[in-house]
Amino acid sequence: MQRTLVKAAHNSSNPMDQILLQGWVRTKRDAKKFSFIELNDGSSLKGLQIIVDASLADYAQVARAQTGASVEVNGKLVASQGGGQKWEVVATSFQVVGEAESDYPLQKKGHSLEFLREIAHLRPRSNLFGAVFRVRSRLAYAIHQFFQERKFCYVHTPLITASDCEGAGEMFRVSTLDPKKPPLNPSGEVDYAQDFFEKSTYLTVSGQLEGEIFASALSNIYTFGPTFRAENSNTSRHAAEFWMIEPEVAFCNLQGNMDLAEEFVKYLVRDVKEHCADDLEFFGKFVDKELLTNLDLVLEKPFVRCSYTEAISIIEQSGKKWEKPVKWGDNLQSEHERYLTEEHFKCPVTIHDYPRSLKPFYMRVNEGESPDRETVAAMDLLVPGIGEIIGGSQREERLEVLRENMANHDLNEKDYWWYVDLRRYGSVPHSGFGLGFERMLMFVTGVANIRDVIPFARTPGNAEF
Ligand code: 4AD
Ligand code: MG
């Protein structure tokens, strides 16, 4: 007989004479003549109530069905006697597949998120994490759907690379040299010319540069894959390994880029609201009471757009005491970003046209500005509760300006010859951005720490599981 998932059982429109369920015991309650077992198989937030009558031949099995045990139940799906659920199952057979030892850490009681991180191998069985990872899966699907519907081509960019796209020097080295006895060059430094790739290589921080190659051929592309950053920042929004979605669009300027980012974020919120309603309701109850209202706000209004220069004057005129005051030319700190989106505008806001000196070499230099106030066609999308979820720009398509940018960033043109070539053969204005997948997931679930929206978080000092 074929297994029915709990979700499908809940959604059944008719009773069923025979049903097979497999899953894990959440709770058990023994009455005199029968036992109630709540079975969950991860397909939905709500488990299914199983009634095992004491007269059943298998009833002795019930004693072994502790919280956490895996079980297999045959039975009838019948209208529930109690409130709260439409259906329940009256068992005709009941078997324990694998017992759970009595020290099973996920007993039915509230656990702190910190504790649950320590048992990341079991936390997907909890309500919260089941919901988070179902939403994560749906969100990934919706991302592909969004781009595929718009005829964007999905490109797999390499994870091992020799270039530092963001120029922040926060890369993990990839090497097969013997750390105890690495070969040295004449100046006494490790000689990476003798390494596996015959040069220094790293885990990628972004697929953008290779994405631009493909946009210069297939017009509209996106990447969706893991990226790595060796930033030693122990915040609730940074992970050393995270997933990023990077569309790149040929013949598109910054305006078009901001429009695409806004349409994309709204599409994802709408999709998750529609397809993960139960899980979102749970987050709204137990994680963030404002969540559902906030998500509706995202859908209702256009996002605010505000230049970096305007943003600085808003911050300066706010009358607030900042931990780190800023003036034109400084990076916005998280406190400023949060102020803009949470207090000043009270909605998602795209900040655009940042100082040239703050941004990577590939961003397009805006024309007609005084040299000390030069800006680039950059944009960051900030959302309440998190701050930046998207970073992007129009790219520098002019060969000479790109060369100048590279020189300003101390980049050797020879190392990026293929990137420069794109500006020599049929260069076009083009733009793109990166959405942090985990940050988007934090936004739609209300979960406050990035460690709780990724199956196994990689953060400084942490690579268990
Ligand atoms: O702003 P970032 O650094 O932009 C880029 O990497 C560009 N190459 C993207 C592009 O234009 N194609 O990163 C993009 C997004 C950020 O807005 C943030 O959401 C996320 O990636 N992000 C991180 N998420 C988790 N942990 C980290 N350490 C992150 N660093 C960036
Ligand atoms: Mg950024």
XYZ file of C-alpha atoms and ligand atoms in Angstrom:
497
model
C 0.000 0.000 0.000
C 1.162 3.495 -0.803
C 2.091 5.908 1.912
C -0.026 9.040 2.375
C 1.693 12.157 3.663
C 0.101 13.850 6.658
C -0.498 17.002 4.631
C -2.429 15.048 2.010
C -4.445 13.337 4.744
C -5.400 16.720 6.226
C -6.449 17.919 2.781
C -8.512 14.845 1.986
C -12.097 15.651 1.042
C -13.415 12.202 1.984
C -12.878 9.665 4.717
C -10.643 6.763 3.685
C -11.080 3.083 4.498
C -7.391 2.411 4.288
C -4.490 4.699 4.808
C -0.789 4.121 5.473
C 1.152 6.734 7.407
C 4.821 6.813 8.358
C 6.478 9.362 10.563
C 7.720 10.289 13.998
C 5.891 10.483 17.300
C 5.532 13.992 18.650
C 3.419 13.218 21.702
C 1.602 10.324 23.227
C -1.282 10.321 25.650
C -2.601 7.116 27.171
C -6.246 6.793 28.231
C -7.770 3.690 29.751
C -8.971 2.029 26.589
C -6.795 3.626 23.932
C -3.823 5.849 23.277
C -3.583 9.076 21.270
C -0.433 9.583 19.247
C 0.424 12.694 17.347
C 2.347 11.700 14.245
C 4.349 14.160 12.166
C 6.180 13.422 8.928
C 7.416 16.914 8.120
C 4.946 17.478 5.301
C 2.958 19.973 7.332
C 3.082 21.896 10.544
C 0.116 20.050 11.937
C 0.566 16.441 12.882
C -2.144 13.834 12.543
C -3.858 12.283 15.536
C -3.725 8.493 15.631
C -5.988 6.506 17.925
C -4.742 3.075 18.908
C -7.382 1.027 20.646
C -6.255 -1.139 23.549
C -8.045 -4.080 21.937
C -5.719 -3.963 18.915
C -3.309 -6.900 18.611
C -0.447 -4.380 18.133
C -1.313 -2.386 21.224
C 1.781 -3.599 23.073
C 3.821 -1.635 20.521
C 2.444 1.636 21.865
C 4.576 1.375 24.981
C 7.681 1.569 22.743
C 6.401 4.558 20.766
C 8.124 7.251 22.795
C 8.433 10.852 21.631
C 10.864 10.784 18.710
C 10.278 7.150 17.732
C 9.492 6.359 14.096
C 6.272 4.486 13.453
C 4.163 2.997 10.697
C 0.405 3.043 10.962
C -2.312 1.454 8.881
C -5.821 2.613 9.597
C -8.956 4.437 8.618
C -9.164 8.162 8.073
C -12.296 9.285 9.901
C -13.883 12.603 10.836
C -12.313 13.802 14.058
C -14.336 13.716 17.239
C -12.336 16.452 18.895
C -11.965 20.058 17.779
C -8.991 21.553 15.975
C -8.699 19.033 13.175
C -10.904 17.687 10.449
C -9.557 14.144 10.322
C -7.972 11.597 12.577
C -6.820 8.030 12.049
C -8.109 4.944 13.810
C -5.279 2.440 13.636
C -5.817 -1.083 12.347
C -2.131 -1.882 12.736
C 0.630 -0.039 14.553
C 4.347 -0.764 14.355
C 7.341 0.956 15.888
C 10.064 1.175 13.221
C 12.811 2.699 15.361
C 12.559 3.456 19.074
C 13.847 6.743 20.509
C 16.059 6.411 23.553
C 14.768 8.143 26.645
C 17.306 10.979 26.438
C 15.817 12.189 23.109
C 16.577 15.904 23.366
C 13.472 17.204 21.614
C 10.891 16.484 24.264
C 7.694 18.473 23.951
C 8.597 21.705 25.665
C 9.943 25.063 24.666
C 13.627 25.026 23.713
C 15.879 28.018 23.175
C 17.127 28.652 19.646
C 20.682 28.428 20.983
C 20.038 24.938 22.331
C 18.397 23.877 19.079
C 21.476 25.036 17.135
C 23.512 22.579 19.170
C 21.253 19.778 17.997
C 21.054 20.857 14.368
C 20.743 17.169 13.423
C 17.415 16.945 15.245
C 15.992 20.454 15.048
C 14.333 19.932 11.634
C 11.869 17.755 13.573
C 10.645 20.723 15.605
C 7.685 22.846 14.520
C 9.747 25.975 13.974
C 12.476 24.391 11.899
C 10.105 22.190 9.926
C 8.314 25.382 8.927
C 11.538 27.285 8.159
C 12.845 24.569 5.873
C 9.560 24.030 4.073
C 9.486 27.772 3.347
C 13.145 27.644 2.291
C 12.345 24.927 -0.220
C 9.338 26.794 -1.609
C 11.292 30.038 -1.824
C 14.000 28.345 -3.901
C 11.325 26.997 -6.223
C 9.654 30.412 -6.537
C 13.007 31.990 -7.418
C 13.478 29.650 -10.351
C 9.869 30.134 -11.343
C 10.212 33.926 -11.361
C 13.206 33.880 -13.674
C 12.080 30.996 -15.850
C 8.708 32.698 -16.449
C 10.687 35.712 -17.667
C 12.919 33.575 -19.899
C 16.103 34.145 -17.891
C 18.702 31.443 -18.423
C 20.008 29.661 -15.310
C 23.814 29.639 -15.327
C 26.075 27.586 -13.045
C 29.059 29.741 -12.237
C 32.172 28.163 -10.685
C 32.657 27.839 -6.954
C 36.431 27.784 -7.236
C 37.860 30.983 -8.637
C 41.025 33.040 -8.863
C 39.262 36.428 -8.778
C 37.935 38.471 -5.873
C 34.750 39.977 -7.309
C 33.936 42.225 -4.376
C 37.560 43.142 -3.751
C 37.130 42.852 -0.027
C 39.814 40.194 0.413
C 37.452 37.974 2.364
C 38.104 34.740 0.549
C 38.734 31.174 1.681
C 41.812 29.763 0.029
C 41.523 26.494 -1.907
C 44.798 24.622 -1.906
C 46.157 21.092 -1.941
C 49.653 22.083 -0.843
C 50.996 20.321 2.217
C 50.556 22.896 5.008
C 53.492 21.337 6.882
C 55.896 21.642 3.959
C 54.645 24.027 1.280
C 56.957 24.769 -1.664
C 58.561 28.197 -1.413
C 59.544 30.642 -4.141
C 62.942 32.390 -4.164
C 61.615 35.195 -1.943
C 60.599 32.640 0.686
C 56.814 32.896 0.185
C 54.553 29.931 -0.465
C 54.756 29.175 -4.170
C 51.187 28.770 -5.345
C 52.432 28.283 -8.906
C 53.066 24.724 -7.682
C 49.542 24.370 -6.275
C 46.767 22.338 -7.909
C 45.581 25.115 -10.221
C 49.086 26.574 -10.635
C 47.907 29.835 -9.083
C 46.140 31.071 -5.940
C 42.506 29.998 -5.887
C 39.609 30.629 -3.530
C 35.967 29.818 -2.908
C 33.897 32.369 -4.769
C 32.269 35.363 -3.062
C 29.961 35.945 -6.031
C 29.161 34.505 -9.445
C 28.703 37.946 -10.941
C 31.804 38.274 -13.106
C 31.090 34.992 -14.855
C 27.389 35.933 -14.906
C 28.313 39.021 -16.934
C 30.012 36.789 -19.492
C 26.802 34.861 -19.989
C 24.580 37.952 -20.033
C 26.837 39.211 -22.817
C 25.690 36.222 -24.847
C 22.304 35.015 -23.580
C 21.021 38.481 -22.572
C 19.098 37.607 -19.395
C 20.645 35.160 -16.968
C 20.632 34.298 -13.282
C 22.789 32.273 -10.964
C 21.612 30.627 -7.745
C 24.260 28.926 -5.705
C 26.455 28.926 -2.630
C 28.915 31.737 -2.010
C 31.569 32.034 0.663
C 32.929 34.901 2.701
C 35.638 34.749 5.296
C 34.323 37.864 7.060
C 35.034 37.523 10.709
C 31.812 39.281 11.662
C 29.776 37.447 14.221
C 26.426 39.085 13.509
C 22.917 37.693 13.181
C 22.962 38.485 9.441
C 26.321 37.127 8.270
C 27.275 33.573 7.435
C 30.543 32.323 5.980
C 28.606 30.130 3.553
C 25.346 31.427 2.153
C 23.312 31.194 -1.025
C 22.935 34.032 -3.445
C 20.731 34.703 -6.453
C 22.388 36.912 -9.054
C 20.481 38.019 -12.143
C 22.438 39.836 -14.846
C 20.647 41.661 -17.635
C 22.096 42.989 -20.870
C 20.789 46.288 -22.256
C 19.563 47.323 -18.805
C 20.390 50.397 -16.726
C 20.159 51.054 -12.991
C 16.464 52.014 -13.170
C 15.609 48.744 -14.874
C 17.716 46.918 -12.293
C 15.856 48.509 -9.367
C 12.533 47.716 -11.044
C 13.529 44.064 -11.467
C 14.682 43.790 -7.843
C 11.408 45.227 -6.568
C 9.279 43.010 -8.782
C 11.339 39.995 -7.688
C 11.030 40.599 -3.950
C 7.291 41.226 -4.234
C 6.823 38.096 -6.318
C 8.615 35.991 -3.694
C 6.571 37.410 -0.823
C 3.333 36.810 -2.729
C 4.333 33.260 -3.626
C 5.278 32.275 -0.091
C 2.106 33.829 1.312
C 0.094 31.764 -1.106
C 1.939 28.464 -0.807
C 3.117 28.450 2.798
C 0.112 30.009 4.519
C 0.089 27.647 7.537
C 3.791 28.049 8.177
C 3.576 31.843 7.905
C 0.647 31.888 10.303
C 2.821 29.968 12.751
C 5.666 32.493 12.394
C 3.132 35.289 12.871
C 2.014 33.718 16.140
C 5.280 32.556 17.649
C 8.141 34.410 15.987
C 7.041 37.897 14.954
C 3.545 39.182 15.709
C 3.843 41.880 13.035
C 5.011 39.533 10.297
C 1.836 39.161 8.263
C 0.996 42.870 8.414
C 4.532 43.736 7.359
C 4.460 41.333 4.440
C 1.178 42.844 3.263
C 2.745 46.298 3.427
C 5.539 45.091 1.155
C 2.992 44.080 -1.454
C 0.774 47.151 -1.252
C 3.115 50.046 -1.849
C 5.961 50.793 -4.255
C 9.333 50.666 -2.475
C 10.867 54.051 -1.698
C 13.909 55.080 -3.737
C 16.396 57.452 -2.222
C 19.873 58.470 -3.325
C 22.833 57.921 -1.020
C 23.265 61.701 -0.837
C 19.644 62.175 0.307
C 20.054 59.290 2.749
C 23.052 60.975 4.372
C 21.162 64.217 4.874
C 18.166 62.346 6.357
C 20.532 60.645 8.795
C 22.274 63.909 9.637
C 18.968 65.670 10.233
C 17.412 62.855 12.260
C 18.609 64.324 15.552
C 19.518 60.796 16.683
C 22.631 59.842 18.587
C 24.532 57.375 16.440
C 27.108 54.907 17.623
C 29.008 55.820 14.484
C 28.062 59.184 12.946
C 28.366 59.345 9.149
C 29.100 62.058 6.625
C 29.088 61.990 2.814
C 31.643 59.441 1.677
C 31.216 57.032 4.604
C 29.705 53.590 4.504
C 26.211 53.393 5.970
C 26.276 51.278 9.108
C 23.574 48.823 10.016
C 22.077 51.318 12.516
C 21.617 53.893 9.729
C 20.172 51.404 7.286
C 17.721 50.156 9.881
C 16.732 53.727 10.780
C 15.985 54.578 7.152
C 13.824 51.554 6.452
C 12.253 51.004 9.891
C 11.735 54.484 11.274
C 12.073 57.090 8.573
C 10.408 55.467 5.562
C 8.758 52.536 7.372
C 8.962 50.382 4.246
C 11.547 48.752 1.971
C 13.855 51.357 0.476
C 16.354 51.235 -2.373
C 19.371 53.468 -1.833
C 21.146 54.311 -5.072
C 24.169 56.149 -6.449
C 26.832 55.601 -3.799
C 30.248 57.276 -3.599
C 32.652 55.725 -6.059
C 35.290 55.228 -3.384
C 33.047 52.856 -1.394
C 32.222 50.412 -4.141
C 33.929 47.632 -6.158
C 35.727 48.187 -9.460
C 32.950 46.894 -11.711
C 30.312 49.525 -10.894
C 29.503 52.136 -13.529
C 30.784 55.637 -12.839
C 28.067 58.291 -13.081
C 28.749 61.133 -15.460
C 28.997 64.852 -14.826
C 29.934 64.902 -11.165
C 32.651 66.803 -9.367
C 35.712 64.590 -8.794
C 35.407 64.702 -5.001
C 31.759 63.687 -5.121
C 31.874 61.016 -7.764
C 29.239 58.325 -7.513
C 28.589 54.966 -9.128
C 25.301 53.477 -10.356
C 24.958 51.203 -7.323
C 21.863 50.173 -5.417
C 21.128 48.456 -2.121
C 17.658 47.306 -1.136
C 17.022 47.652 2.601
C 14.086 46.066 4.402
C 12.727 46.515 7.931
C 14.106 44.120 10.513
C 17.173 43.179 8.505
C 18.699 46.024 6.522
C 20.399 45.129 3.233
C 19.014 42.121 1.407
C 20.071 43.088 -2.120
C 23.207 44.728 -3.450
C 23.659 45.496 -7.119
C 24.620 47.995 -9.793
C 24.855 48.943 -13.395
C 28.233 47.645 -14.615
C 30.992 49.710 -16.175
C 30.735 48.869 -19.871
C 33.275 51.486 -21.084
C 36.704 49.951 -21.578
C 38.740 52.999 -20.583
C 36.733 53.754 -17.448
C 36.901 50.113 -16.394
C 40.658 50.165 -16.807
C 40.885 53.271 -14.679
C 38.688 51.656 -12.006
C 40.868 48.573 -11.954
C 43.962 50.669 -11.552
C 42.306 52.571 -8.678
C 41.581 49.234 -6.994
C 45.117 47.928 -7.555
C 43.818 45.158 -9.749
C 46.052 43.660 -12.382
C 44.290 43.844 -15.736
C 46.031 40.648 -16.820
C 44.256 38.678 -14.106
C 40.890 39.856 -15.441
C 41.699 39.827 -19.160
C 38.521 37.925 -19.994
C 36.383 40.413 -18.064
C 38.041 43.324 -19.857
C 37.541 41.551 -23.197
C 33.769 41.809 -22.768
C 34.239 45.584 -23.103
C 36.215 45.118 -26.288
C 33.838 42.859 -28.160
C 30.262 44.115 -28.373
C 30.047 45.805 -24.982
C 26.541 46.762 -23.821
C 25.125 48.620 -20.848
C 24.159 45.904 -18.378
C 23.108 45.544 -14.776
C 22.500 43.005 -12.094
C 22.192 42.378 -8.401
C 22.619 39.763 -5.698
C 19.874 38.722 -3.307
C 21.053 36.989 -0.154
C 18.834 33.902 -0.022
C 19.038 33.506 3.756
C 18.338 37.194 4.337
C 15.223 36.915 2.175
C 14.208 33.882 4.187
C 14.696 35.816 7.427
C 12.493 38.537 5.978
C 9.586 36.274 5.031
C 9.692 34.186 8.225
C 10.552 36.850 10.787
C 13.345 34.601 12.106
C 15.939 36.985 13.508
C 19.173 35.011 13.193
C 20.689 33.741 9.945
C 21.866 30.622 11.813
C 18.240 29.563 12.075
C 17.298 29.708 8.408
C 20.181 27.639 7.026
C 20.288 23.887 7.637
C 23.844 23.863 8.972
C 25.295 27.286 9.618
C 28.933 28.043 8.881
C 30.013 30.961 11.046
C 33.343 31.855 12.669
C 34.372 28.976 14.922
C 31.501 26.818 13.792
C 31.527 23.975 11.278
C 29.835 21.156 13.210
C 27.530 18.779 11.347
O 26.201 43.239 -1.665
P 26.944 42.005 -2.063
O 28.314 41.818 -1.518
O 26.937 42.022 -3.655
C 27.598 41.151 -4.465
O 28.185 40.155 -4.128
C 27.397 41.458 -5.928
N 28.440 40.762 -6.669
C 26.018 41.029 -6.346
C 25.722 41.330 -7.783
O 25.618 42.494 -8.129
N 25.583 40.323 -8.608
O 26.083 40.725 -1.676
C 24.764 40.571 -2.162
C 23.835 40.136 -1.052
C 23.748 41.115 0.114
O 22.839 42.152 -0.154
C 23.271 40.207 1.220
O 21.870 39.999 1.137
C 23.950 38.895 0.897
O 24.305 38.932 -0.463
N 25.152 38.707 1.718
C 25.259 37.874 2.763
N 24.350 37.045 3.313
C 24.751 36.318 4.359
N 25.983 36.333 4.886
C 26.932 37.142 4.367
N 28.173 37.134 4.879
C 26.576 37.966 3.257
N 27.245 38.847 2.494
C 26.371 39.288 1.568
Mg 26.387 44.797 -0.329
